[in-house]
PDB file of C-alpha atoms in Angstrom:
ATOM      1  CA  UNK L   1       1.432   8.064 -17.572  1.00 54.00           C
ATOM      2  CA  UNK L   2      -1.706   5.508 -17.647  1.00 74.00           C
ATOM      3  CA  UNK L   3      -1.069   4.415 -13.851  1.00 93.00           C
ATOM      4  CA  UNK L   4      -0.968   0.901 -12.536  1.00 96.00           C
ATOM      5  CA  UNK L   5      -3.523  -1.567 -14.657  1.00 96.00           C
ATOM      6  CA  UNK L   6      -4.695  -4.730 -13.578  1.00 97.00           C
ATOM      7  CA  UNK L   7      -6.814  -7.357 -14.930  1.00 97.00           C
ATOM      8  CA  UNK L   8      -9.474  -8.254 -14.074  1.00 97.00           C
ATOM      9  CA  UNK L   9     -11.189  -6.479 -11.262  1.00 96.00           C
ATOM     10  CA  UNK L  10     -13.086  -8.945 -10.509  1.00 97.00           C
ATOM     11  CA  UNK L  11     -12.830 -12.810 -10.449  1.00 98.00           C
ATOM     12  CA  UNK L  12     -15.363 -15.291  -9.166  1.00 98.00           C
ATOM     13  CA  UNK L  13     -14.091 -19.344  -8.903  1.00 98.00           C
ATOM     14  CA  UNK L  14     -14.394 -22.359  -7.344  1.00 98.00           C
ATOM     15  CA  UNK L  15     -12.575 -23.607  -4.889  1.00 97.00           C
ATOM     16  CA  UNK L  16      -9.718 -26.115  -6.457  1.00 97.00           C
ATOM     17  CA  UNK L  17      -9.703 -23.821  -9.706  1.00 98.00           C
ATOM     18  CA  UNK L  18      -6.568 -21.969 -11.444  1.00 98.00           C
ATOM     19  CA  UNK L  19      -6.669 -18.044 -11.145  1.00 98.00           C
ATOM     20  CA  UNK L  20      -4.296 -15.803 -13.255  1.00 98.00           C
ATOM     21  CA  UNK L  21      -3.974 -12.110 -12.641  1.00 98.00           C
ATOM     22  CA  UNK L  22      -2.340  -9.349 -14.525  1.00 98.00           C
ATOM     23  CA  UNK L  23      -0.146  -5.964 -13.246  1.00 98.00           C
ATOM     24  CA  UNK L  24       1.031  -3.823 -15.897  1.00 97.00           C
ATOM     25  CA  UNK L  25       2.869  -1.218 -13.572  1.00 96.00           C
ATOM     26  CA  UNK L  26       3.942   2.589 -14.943  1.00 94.00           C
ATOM     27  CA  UNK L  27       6.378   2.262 -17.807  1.00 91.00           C
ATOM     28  CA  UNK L  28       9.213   3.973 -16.454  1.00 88.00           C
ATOM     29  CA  UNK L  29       9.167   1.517 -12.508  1.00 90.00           C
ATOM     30  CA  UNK L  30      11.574  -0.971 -11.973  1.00 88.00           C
ATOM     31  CA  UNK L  31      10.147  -2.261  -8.360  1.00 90.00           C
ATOM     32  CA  UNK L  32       6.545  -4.143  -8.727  1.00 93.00           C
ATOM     33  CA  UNK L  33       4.888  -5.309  -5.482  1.00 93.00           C
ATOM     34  CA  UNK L  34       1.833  -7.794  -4.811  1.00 95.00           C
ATOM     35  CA  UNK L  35      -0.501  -7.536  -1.948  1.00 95.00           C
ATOM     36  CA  UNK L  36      -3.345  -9.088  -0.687  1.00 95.00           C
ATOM     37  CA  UNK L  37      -6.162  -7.204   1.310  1.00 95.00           C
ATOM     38  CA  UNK L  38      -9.486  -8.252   3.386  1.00 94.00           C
ATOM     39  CA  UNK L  39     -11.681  -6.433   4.395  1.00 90.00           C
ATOM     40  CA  UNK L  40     -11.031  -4.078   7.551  1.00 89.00           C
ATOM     41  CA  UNK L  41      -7.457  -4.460   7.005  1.00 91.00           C
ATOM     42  CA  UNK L  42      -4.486  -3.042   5.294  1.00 91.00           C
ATOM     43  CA  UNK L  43      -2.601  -4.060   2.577  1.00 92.00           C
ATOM     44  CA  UNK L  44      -0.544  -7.547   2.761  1.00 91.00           C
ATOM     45  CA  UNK L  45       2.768  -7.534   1.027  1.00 90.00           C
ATOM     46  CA  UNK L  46       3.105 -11.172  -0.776  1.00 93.00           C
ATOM     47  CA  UNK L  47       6.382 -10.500  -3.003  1.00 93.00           C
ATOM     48  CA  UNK L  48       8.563  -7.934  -5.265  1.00 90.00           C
ATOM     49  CA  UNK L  49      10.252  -7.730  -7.901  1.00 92.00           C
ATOM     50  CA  UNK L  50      13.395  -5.561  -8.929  1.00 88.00           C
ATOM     51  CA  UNK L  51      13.061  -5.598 -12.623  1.00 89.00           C
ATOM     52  CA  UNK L  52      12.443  -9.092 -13.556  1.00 90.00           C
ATOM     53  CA  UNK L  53      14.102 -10.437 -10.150  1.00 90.00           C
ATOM     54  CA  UNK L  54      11.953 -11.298  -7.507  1.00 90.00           C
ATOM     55  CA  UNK L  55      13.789 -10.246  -4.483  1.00 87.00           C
ATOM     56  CA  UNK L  56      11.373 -10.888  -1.382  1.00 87.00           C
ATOM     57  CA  UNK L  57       8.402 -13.216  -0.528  1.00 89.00           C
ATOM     58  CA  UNK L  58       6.320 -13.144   2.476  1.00 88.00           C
ATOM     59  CA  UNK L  59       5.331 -15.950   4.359  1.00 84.00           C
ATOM     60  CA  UNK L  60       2.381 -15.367   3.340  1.00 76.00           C
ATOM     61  CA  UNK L  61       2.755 -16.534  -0.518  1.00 81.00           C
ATOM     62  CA  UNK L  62       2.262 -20.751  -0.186  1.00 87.00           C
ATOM     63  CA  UNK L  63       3.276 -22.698  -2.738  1.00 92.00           C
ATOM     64  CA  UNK L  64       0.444 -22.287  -4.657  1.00 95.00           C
ATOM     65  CA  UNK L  65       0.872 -18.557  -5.222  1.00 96.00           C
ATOM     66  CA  UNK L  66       3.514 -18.116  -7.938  1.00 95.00           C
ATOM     67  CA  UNK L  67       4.805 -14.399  -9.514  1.00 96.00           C
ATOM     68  CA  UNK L  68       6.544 -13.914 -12.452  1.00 95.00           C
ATOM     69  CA  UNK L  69       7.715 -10.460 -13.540  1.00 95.00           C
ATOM     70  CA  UNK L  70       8.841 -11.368 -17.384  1.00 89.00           C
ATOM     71  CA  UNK L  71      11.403  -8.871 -19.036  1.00 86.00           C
ATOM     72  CA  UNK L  72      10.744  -6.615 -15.796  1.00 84.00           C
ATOM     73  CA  UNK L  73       7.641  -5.181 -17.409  1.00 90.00           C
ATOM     74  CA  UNK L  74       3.987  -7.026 -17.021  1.00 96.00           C
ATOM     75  CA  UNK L  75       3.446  -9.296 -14.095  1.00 97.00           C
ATOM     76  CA  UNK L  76       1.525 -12.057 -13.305  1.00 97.00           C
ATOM     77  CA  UNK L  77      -0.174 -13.790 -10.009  1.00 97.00           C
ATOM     78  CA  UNK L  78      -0.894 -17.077 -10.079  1.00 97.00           C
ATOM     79  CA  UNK L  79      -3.073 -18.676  -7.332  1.00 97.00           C
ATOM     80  CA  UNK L  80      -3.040 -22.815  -7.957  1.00 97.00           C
ATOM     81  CA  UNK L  81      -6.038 -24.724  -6.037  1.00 97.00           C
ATOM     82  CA  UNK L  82      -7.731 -21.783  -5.229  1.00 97.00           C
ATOM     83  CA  UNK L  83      -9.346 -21.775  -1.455  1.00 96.00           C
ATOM     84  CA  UNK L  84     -11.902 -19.624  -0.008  1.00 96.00           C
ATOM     85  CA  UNK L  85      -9.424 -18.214   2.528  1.00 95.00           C
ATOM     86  CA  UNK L  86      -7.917 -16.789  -0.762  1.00 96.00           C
ATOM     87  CA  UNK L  87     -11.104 -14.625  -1.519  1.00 97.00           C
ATOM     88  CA  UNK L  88      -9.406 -11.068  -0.692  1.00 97.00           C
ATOM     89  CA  UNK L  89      -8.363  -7.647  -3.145  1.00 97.00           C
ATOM     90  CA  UNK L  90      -5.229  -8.382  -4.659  1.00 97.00           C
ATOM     91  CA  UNK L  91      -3.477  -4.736  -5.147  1.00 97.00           C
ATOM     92  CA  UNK L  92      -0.594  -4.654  -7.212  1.00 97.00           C
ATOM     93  CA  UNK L  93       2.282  -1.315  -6.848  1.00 94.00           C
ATOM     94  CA  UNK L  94       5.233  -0.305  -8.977  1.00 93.00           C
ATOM     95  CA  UNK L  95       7.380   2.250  -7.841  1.00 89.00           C
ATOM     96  CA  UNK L  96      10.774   3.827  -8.819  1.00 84.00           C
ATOM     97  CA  UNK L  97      14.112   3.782  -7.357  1.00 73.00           C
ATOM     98  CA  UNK L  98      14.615   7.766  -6.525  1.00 68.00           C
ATOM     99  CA  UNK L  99      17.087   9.049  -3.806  1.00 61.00           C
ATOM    100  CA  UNK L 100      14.733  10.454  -1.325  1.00 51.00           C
ATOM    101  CA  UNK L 101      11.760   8.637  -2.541  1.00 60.00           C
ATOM    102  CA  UNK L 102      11.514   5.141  -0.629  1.00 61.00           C
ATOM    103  CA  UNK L 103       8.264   2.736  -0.895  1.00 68.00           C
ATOM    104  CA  UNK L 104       6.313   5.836  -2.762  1.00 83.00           C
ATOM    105  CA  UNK L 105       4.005   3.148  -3.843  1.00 89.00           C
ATOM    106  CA  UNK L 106       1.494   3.707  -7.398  1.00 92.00           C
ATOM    107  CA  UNK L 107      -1.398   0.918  -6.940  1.00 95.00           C
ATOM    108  CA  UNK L 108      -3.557  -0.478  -9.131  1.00 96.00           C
ATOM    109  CA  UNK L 109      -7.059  -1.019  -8.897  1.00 95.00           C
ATOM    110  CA  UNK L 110      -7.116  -4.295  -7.272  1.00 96.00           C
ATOM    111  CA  UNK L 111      -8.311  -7.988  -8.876  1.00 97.00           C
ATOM    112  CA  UNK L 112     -11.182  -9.013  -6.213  1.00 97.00           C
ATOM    113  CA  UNK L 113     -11.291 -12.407  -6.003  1.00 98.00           C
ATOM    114  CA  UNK L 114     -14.615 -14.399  -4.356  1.00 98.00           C
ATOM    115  CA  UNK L 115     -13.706 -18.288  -4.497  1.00 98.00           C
ATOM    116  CA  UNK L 116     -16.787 -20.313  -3.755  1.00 97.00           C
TER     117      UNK L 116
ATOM    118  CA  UNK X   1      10.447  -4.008  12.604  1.00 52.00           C
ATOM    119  CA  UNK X   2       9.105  -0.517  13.085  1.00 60.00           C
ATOM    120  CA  UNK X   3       5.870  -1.022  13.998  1.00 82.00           C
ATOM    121  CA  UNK X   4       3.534   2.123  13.881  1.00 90.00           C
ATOM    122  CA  UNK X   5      -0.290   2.817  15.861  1.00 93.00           C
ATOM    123  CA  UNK X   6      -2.549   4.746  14.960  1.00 95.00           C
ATOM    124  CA  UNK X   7      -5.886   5.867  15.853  1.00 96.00           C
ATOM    125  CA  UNK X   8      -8.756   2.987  14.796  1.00 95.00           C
ATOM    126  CA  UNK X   9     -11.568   5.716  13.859  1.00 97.00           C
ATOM    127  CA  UNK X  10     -11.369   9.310  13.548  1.00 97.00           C
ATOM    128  CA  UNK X  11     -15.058  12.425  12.878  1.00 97.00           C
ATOM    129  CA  UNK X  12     -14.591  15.097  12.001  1.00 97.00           C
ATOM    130  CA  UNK X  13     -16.730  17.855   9.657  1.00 97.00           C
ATOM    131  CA  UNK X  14     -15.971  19.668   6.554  1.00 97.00           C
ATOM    132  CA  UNK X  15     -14.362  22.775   6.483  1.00 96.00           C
ATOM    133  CA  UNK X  16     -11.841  21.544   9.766  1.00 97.00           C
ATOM    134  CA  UNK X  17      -8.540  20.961  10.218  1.00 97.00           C
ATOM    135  CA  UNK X  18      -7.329  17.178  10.791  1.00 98.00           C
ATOM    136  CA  UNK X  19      -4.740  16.110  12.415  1.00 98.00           C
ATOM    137  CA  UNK X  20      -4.196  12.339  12.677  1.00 97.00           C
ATOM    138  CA  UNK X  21      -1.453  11.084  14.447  1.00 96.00           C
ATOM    139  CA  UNK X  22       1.405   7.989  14.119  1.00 95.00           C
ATOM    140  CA  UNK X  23       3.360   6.233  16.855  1.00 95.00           C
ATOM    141  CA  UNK X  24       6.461   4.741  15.622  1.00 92.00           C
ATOM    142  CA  UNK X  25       8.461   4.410  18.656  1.00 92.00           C
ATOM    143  CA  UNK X  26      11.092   2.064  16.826  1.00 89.00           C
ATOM    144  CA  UNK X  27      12.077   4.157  13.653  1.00 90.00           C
ATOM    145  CA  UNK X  28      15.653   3.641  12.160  1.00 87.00           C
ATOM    146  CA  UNK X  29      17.881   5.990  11.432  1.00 87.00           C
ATOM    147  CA  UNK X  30      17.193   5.727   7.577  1.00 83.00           C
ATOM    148  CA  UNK X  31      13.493   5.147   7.646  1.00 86.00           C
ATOM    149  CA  UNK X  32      11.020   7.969   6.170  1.00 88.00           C
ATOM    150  CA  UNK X  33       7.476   8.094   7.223  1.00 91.00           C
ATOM    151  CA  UNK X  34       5.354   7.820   4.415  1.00 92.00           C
ATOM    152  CA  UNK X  35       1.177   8.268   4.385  1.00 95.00           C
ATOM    153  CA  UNK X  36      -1.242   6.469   1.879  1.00 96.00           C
ATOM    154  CA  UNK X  37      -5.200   7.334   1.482  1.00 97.00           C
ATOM    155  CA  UNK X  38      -7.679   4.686   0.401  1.00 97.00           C
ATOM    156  CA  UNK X  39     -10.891   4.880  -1.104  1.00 95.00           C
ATOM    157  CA  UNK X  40     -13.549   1.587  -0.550  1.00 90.00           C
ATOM    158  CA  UNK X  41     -12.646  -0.575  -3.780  1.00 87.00           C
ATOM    159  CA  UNK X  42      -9.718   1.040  -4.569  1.00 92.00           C
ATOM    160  CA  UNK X  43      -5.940   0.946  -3.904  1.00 94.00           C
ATOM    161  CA  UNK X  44      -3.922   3.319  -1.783  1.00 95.00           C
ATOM    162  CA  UNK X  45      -3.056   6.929  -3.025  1.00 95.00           C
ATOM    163  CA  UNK X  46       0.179   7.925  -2.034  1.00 93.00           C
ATOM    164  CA  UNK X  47      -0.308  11.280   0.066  1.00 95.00           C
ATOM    165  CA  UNK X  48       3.171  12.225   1.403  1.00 94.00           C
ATOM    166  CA  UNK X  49       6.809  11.374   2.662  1.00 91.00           C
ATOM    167  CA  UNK X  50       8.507  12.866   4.534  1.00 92.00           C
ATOM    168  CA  UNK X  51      11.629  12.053   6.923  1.00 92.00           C
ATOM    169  CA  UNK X  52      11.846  15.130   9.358  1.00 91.00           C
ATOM    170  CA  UNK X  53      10.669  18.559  10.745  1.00 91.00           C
ATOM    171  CA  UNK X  54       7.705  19.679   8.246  1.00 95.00           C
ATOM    172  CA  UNK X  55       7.047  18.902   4.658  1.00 95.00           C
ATOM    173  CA  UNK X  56       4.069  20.277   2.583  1.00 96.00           C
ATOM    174  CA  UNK X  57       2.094  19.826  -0.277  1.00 94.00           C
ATOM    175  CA  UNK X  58      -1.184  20.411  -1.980  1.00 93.00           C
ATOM    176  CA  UNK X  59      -2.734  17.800  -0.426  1.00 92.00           C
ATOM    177  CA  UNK X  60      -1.713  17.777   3.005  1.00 96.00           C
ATOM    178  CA  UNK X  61       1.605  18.845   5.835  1.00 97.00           C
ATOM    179  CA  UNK X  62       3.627  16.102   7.638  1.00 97.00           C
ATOM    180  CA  UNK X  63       4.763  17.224  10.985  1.00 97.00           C
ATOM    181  CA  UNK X  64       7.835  15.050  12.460  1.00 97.00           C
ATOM    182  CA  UNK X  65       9.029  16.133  15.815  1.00 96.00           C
ATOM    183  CA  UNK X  66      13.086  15.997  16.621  1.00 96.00           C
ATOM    184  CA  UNK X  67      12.714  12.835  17.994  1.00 95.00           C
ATOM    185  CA  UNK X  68      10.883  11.435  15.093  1.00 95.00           C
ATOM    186  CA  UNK X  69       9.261   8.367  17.512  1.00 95.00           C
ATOM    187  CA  UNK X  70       6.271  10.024  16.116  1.00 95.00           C
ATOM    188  CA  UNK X  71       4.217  11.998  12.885  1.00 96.00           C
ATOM    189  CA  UNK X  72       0.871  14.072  12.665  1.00 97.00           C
ATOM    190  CA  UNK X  73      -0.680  14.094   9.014  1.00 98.00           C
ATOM    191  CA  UNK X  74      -2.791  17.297   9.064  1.00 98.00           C
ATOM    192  CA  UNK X  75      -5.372  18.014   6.525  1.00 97.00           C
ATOM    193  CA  UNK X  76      -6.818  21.175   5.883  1.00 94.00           C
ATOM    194  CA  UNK X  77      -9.867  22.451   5.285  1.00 93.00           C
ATOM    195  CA  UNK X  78     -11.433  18.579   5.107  1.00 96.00           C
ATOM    196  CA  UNK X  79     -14.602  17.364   2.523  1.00 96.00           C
ATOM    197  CA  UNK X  80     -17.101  15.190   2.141  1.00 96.00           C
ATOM    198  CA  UNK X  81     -14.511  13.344  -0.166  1.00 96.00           C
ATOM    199  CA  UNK X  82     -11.823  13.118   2.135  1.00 96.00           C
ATOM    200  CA  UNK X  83     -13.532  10.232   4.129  1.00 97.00           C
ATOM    201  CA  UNK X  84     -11.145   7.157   3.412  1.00 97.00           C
ATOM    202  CA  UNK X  85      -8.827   5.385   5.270  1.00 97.00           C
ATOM    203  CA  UNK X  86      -5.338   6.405   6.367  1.00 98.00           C
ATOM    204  CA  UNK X  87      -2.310   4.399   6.646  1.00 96.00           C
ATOM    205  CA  UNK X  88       1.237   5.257   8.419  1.00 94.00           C
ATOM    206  CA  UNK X  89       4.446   3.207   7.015  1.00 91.00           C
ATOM    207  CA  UNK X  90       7.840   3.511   7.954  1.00 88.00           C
ATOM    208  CA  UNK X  91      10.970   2.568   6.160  1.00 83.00           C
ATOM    209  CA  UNK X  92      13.616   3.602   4.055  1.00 72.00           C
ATOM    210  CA  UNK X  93      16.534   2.689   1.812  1.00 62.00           C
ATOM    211  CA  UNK X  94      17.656  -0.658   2.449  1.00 61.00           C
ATOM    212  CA  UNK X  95      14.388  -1.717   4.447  1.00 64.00           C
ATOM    213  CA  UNK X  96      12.940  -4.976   3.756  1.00 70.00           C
ATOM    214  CA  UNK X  97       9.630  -4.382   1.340  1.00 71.00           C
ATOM    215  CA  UNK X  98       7.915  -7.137   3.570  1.00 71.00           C
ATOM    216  CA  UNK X  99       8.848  -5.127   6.579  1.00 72.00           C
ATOM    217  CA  UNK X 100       6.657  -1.923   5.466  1.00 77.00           C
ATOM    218  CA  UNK X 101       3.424  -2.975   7.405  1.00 81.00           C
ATOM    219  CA  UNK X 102       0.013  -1.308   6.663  1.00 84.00           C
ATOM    220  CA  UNK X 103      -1.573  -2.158   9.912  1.00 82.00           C
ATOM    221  CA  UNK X 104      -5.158  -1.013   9.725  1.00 85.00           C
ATOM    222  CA  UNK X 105      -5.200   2.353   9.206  1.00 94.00           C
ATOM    223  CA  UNK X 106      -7.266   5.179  10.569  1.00 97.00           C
ATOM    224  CA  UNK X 107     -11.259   5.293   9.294  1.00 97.00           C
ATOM    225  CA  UNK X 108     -11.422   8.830   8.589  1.00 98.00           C
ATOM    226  CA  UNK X 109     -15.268  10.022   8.178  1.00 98.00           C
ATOM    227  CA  UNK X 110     -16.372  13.609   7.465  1.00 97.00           C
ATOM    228  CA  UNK X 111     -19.494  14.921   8.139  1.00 96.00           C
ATOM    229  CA  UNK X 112     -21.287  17.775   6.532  1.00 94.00           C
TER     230      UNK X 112
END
C-alpha cells in the first residue's frame, strides 16, 4: 500500500492558463474524492467518483473545473482559465466501500496551486 | 445537513490528556462521527470512527454519549507532534459526500 499520490505538489500559473492535476488513489478504492482547501479552512469537497462514475459535484466545481476518473483507477483535475481565486491545496481521497467504514477518507498530499 | 462546532483553538502541554469536543446537534440515525488530523502542508489523517458509546485505538478514544448530539476525541498522553488541526464529520451510509463538511477544525497546539 503506497497511499494516495498526486502530482505535482506544487503548481505556479498565470491567470487564463490550463492546469492538469493527477490522483492515483490506493489500488484496492473504488470511491475517489477532490477537494479544494485555503488557508485557515477545511477541506472543500468539489466531486466523486464511484469507480469511473462521477456521482456528485459541488457547487463549487464551475464549468471550468472538469474530473475524469478513467477505468476507475487514476484521476485527473482539470482547471480551464485558471483565476487567482483558484490559488488553494487541492487534496485528493480514495476510500473503500466497507460495512461500518463510511467516508474513512486516505488523502494525498495535496497539488498547491499559486495562479498569478 | 448535520452541521458540527467545534472549539476554534485549543493549549495544552505534553504529557496531558486532551479532550476536544464536537456538537452535532442534527445527527441522523445512520450517521457515524468520524475525526481527521492535519499536519500544515499536508492532507488529513484519518484518526477514528466511531458511531456510539466508546471506541479505542492506538491513537486516540471516541466518547459518544446516548444521545449522540455530541462526541469528545480524547488524546492521551499529548506531544510536541500532536499539534495539528482537528476536524469533526458526520455521516454515514447513504449520506451525500458533498454533505460531509470539514468546517474549520480545532488548532490544537502543544507546548513543552
Amino acid at each position: 500500500d503506497t497511499g494516495v499520490s498526486q502530482d505535482p505538489r506544487h503548481k505556479i500559473t498565470k491567470r487564463g492558463q490550463n492546469v492538469t492535476f493527477r490522483c492515483d488513489p490506493i489500488s484496492e478504492h473504488n470511491r475517489l474524492y477532490w477537494y479544494r482547501q485555503t488557508l485557515g479552512q477545511g477541506p472543500e469537497f468539489l466531486t466523486y467518483f464511484q469507480n469511473e462514475a462521477q456521482l456528485e459535484k459541488s457547487r463549487l466545481l464551475s464549468d471550468r473545473f472538469s474530473a475524469e476518473r478513467p477505468k476507475g483507477s487514476f484521476s485527473t483535475l482539470e482547471i480551464q482559465r485558471t483565476e487567482q481565486g483558484d490559488s488553494a491545496m487541492y487534496l485528493c481521497a480514495s476510500s473503500l466501500d466497507v460495512w461500518g467504514r463510511p467516508y474513512e477518507q486516505y488523502f494525498g498530499p495535496g497539488t498547491r496551486l499559486t495562479v498569478t | 445537513l448535520a452541521k458540527t462546532t467545534q472549539p476554534i483553538s485549543m493549549d495544552s502541554y505534553e504529557g496531558q490528556e486532551v479532550n476536544i469536543t464536537c456538537s452535532h446537534n442534527n445527527i441522523a440515525t445512520n450517521d457515524y462521527i468520524t475525526w481527521y488530523q492535519q499536519f500544515p502542508s499536508q492532507g488529513p489523517r484519518f484518526i477514528i470512527q466511531g458511531y456510539k458509546t466508546k471506541v479505542t485505538n492506538e491513537v486516540a478514544s471516541l466518547f459518544i454519549p446516548a444521545d449522540r448530539k455530541s462526541s469528545t476525541l480524547s488524546l492521551p498522553r499529548v506531544s510536541l507532534s500532536d499539534t495539528a488541526v482537528y476536524y469533526c464529520l458526520v455521516g454515514g451510509w447513504g449520506s451525500s459526500a458533498s454533505k460531509i463538511i470539514f468546517g474549520s477544525g480545532t488548532r490544537l497546539s502543544i507546548r513543552p
